[in-house]
PDB file of C-alpha atoms in Angstrom:
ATOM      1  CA  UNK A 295     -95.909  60.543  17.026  1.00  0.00           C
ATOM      2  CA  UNK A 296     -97.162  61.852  13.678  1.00  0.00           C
ATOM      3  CA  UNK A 297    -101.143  61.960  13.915  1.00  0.00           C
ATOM      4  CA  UNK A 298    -101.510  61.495  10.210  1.00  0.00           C
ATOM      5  CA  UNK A 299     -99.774  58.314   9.914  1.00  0.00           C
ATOM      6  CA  UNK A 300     -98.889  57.569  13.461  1.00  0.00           C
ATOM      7  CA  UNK A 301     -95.253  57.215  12.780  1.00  0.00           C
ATOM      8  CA  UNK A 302     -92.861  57.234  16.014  1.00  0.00           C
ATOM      9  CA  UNK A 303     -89.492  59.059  15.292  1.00  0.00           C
ATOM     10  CA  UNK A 304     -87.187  56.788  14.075  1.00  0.00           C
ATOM     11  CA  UNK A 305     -84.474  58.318  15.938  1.00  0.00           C
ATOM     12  CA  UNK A 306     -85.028  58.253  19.729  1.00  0.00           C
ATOM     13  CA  UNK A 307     -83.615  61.160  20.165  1.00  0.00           C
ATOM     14  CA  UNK A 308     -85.601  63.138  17.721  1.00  0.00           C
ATOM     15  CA  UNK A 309     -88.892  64.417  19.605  1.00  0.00           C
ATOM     16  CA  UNK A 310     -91.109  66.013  17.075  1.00  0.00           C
ATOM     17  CA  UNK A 311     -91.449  66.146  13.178  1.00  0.00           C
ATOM     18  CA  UNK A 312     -91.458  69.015  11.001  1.00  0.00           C
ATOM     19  CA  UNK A 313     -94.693  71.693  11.668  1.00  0.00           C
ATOM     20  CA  UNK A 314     -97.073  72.262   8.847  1.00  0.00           C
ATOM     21  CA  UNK A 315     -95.860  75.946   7.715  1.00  0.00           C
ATOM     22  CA  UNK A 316     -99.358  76.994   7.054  1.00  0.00           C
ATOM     23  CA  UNK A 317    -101.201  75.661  10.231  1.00  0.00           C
ATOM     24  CA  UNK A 318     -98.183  75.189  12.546  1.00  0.00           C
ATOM     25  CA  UNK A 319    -100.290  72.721  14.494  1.00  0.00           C
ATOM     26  CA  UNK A 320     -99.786  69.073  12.685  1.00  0.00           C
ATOM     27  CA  UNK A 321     -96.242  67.468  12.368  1.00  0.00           C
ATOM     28  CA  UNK A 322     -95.827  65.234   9.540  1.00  0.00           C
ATOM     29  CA  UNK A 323     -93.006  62.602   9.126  1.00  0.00           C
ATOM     30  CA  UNK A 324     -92.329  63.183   5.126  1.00  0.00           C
ATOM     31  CA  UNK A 325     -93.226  65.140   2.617  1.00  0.00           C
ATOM     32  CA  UNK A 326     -95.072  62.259   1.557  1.00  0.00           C
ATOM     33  CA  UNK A 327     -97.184  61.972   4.642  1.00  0.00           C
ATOM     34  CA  UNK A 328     -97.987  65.937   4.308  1.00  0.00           C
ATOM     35  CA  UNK A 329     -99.098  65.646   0.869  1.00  0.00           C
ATOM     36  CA  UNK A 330    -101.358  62.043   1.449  1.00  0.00           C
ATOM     37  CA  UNK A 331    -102.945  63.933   4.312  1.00  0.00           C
ATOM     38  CA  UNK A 332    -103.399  66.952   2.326  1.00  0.00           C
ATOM     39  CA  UNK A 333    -105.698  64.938   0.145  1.00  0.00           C
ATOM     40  CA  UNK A 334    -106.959  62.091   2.607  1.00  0.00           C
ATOM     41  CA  UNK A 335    -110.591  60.821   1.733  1.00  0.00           C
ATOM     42  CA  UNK A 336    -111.244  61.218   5.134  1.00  0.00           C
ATOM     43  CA  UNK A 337    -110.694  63.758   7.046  1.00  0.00           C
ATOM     44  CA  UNK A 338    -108.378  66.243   4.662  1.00  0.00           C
ATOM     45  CA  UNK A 339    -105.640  68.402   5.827  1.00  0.00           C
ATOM     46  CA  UNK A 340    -106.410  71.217   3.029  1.00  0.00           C
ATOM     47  CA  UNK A 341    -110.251  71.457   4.713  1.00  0.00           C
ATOM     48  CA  UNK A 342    -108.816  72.880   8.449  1.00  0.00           C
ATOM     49  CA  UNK A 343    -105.242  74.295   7.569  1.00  0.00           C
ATOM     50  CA  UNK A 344    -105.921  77.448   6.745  1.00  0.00           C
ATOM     51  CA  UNK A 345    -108.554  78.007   9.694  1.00  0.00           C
ATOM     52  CA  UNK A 346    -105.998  76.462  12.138  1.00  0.00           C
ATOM     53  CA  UNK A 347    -103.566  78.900  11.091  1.00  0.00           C
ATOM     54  CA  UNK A 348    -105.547  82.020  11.350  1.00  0.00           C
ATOM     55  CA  UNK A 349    -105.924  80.742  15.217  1.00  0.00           C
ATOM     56  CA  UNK A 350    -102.571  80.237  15.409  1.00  0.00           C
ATOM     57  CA  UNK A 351    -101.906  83.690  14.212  1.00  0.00           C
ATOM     58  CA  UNK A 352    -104.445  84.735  16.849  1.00  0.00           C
ATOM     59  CA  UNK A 353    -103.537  82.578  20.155  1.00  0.00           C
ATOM     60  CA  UNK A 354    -100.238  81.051  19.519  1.00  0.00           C
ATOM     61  CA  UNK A 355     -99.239  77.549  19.107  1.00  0.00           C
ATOM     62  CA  UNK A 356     -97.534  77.180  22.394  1.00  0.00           C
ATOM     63  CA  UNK A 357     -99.644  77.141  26.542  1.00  0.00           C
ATOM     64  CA  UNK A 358     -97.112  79.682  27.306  1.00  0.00           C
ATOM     65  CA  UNK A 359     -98.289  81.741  24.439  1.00  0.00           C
ATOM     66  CA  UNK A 360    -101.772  81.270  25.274  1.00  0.00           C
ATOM     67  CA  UNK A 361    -100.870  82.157  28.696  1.00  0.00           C
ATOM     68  CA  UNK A 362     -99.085  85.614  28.033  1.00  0.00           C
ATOM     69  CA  UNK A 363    -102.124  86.665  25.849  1.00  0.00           C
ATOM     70  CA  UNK A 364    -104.638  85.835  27.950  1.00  0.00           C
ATOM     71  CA  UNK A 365    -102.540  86.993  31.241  1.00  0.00           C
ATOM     72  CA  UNK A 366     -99.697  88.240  29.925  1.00  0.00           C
ATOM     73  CA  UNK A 367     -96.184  87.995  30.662  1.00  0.00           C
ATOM     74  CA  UNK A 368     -95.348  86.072  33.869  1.00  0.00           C
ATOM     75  CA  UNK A 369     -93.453  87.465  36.772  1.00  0.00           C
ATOM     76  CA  UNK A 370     -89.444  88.684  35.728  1.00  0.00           C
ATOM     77  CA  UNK A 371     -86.731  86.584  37.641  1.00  0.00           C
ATOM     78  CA  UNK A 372     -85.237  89.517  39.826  1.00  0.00           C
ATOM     79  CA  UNK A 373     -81.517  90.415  39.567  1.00  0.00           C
TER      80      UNK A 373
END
């Protein structure tokens, strides 16, 4: 689902919508959507983006990223 508009995929098969390039956090449905919550009276995307991404840049966007950097790599399949 798209948080800004709350949007489902139109195409079942389709899971996710394109990450914001500058937080890579929020998924928006349309360039549109990006742009209306960019702006929004209230709560704007432009106010947190840049923050988000510096955290992003820091801790990763993924639980397995977090995971490695706080733990680091998990255990090597053996061959």
């Amino acid at each position: 689902m798209n948080m800004a508009c709350g949007e489902i995929p139109p195409d079942a098969r389709k899971t996710s919508f394109a990450l914001c390039t500058g937080c890579r956090i929020f998924s928006f449905c349309t360039a549109e959507c990006h742009q209306q919550a960019w702006s929004s009276d209230i709560l704007p995307h432009r106010g947190f983006c840049r923050t988000l991404g510096k955290l992003t840049d820091v801790w990763g966007t993924t639980m397995k990223d977090n995971h490695e950097k706080v733990y680091g790599p998990g255990p090597r399949a053996v061959s």
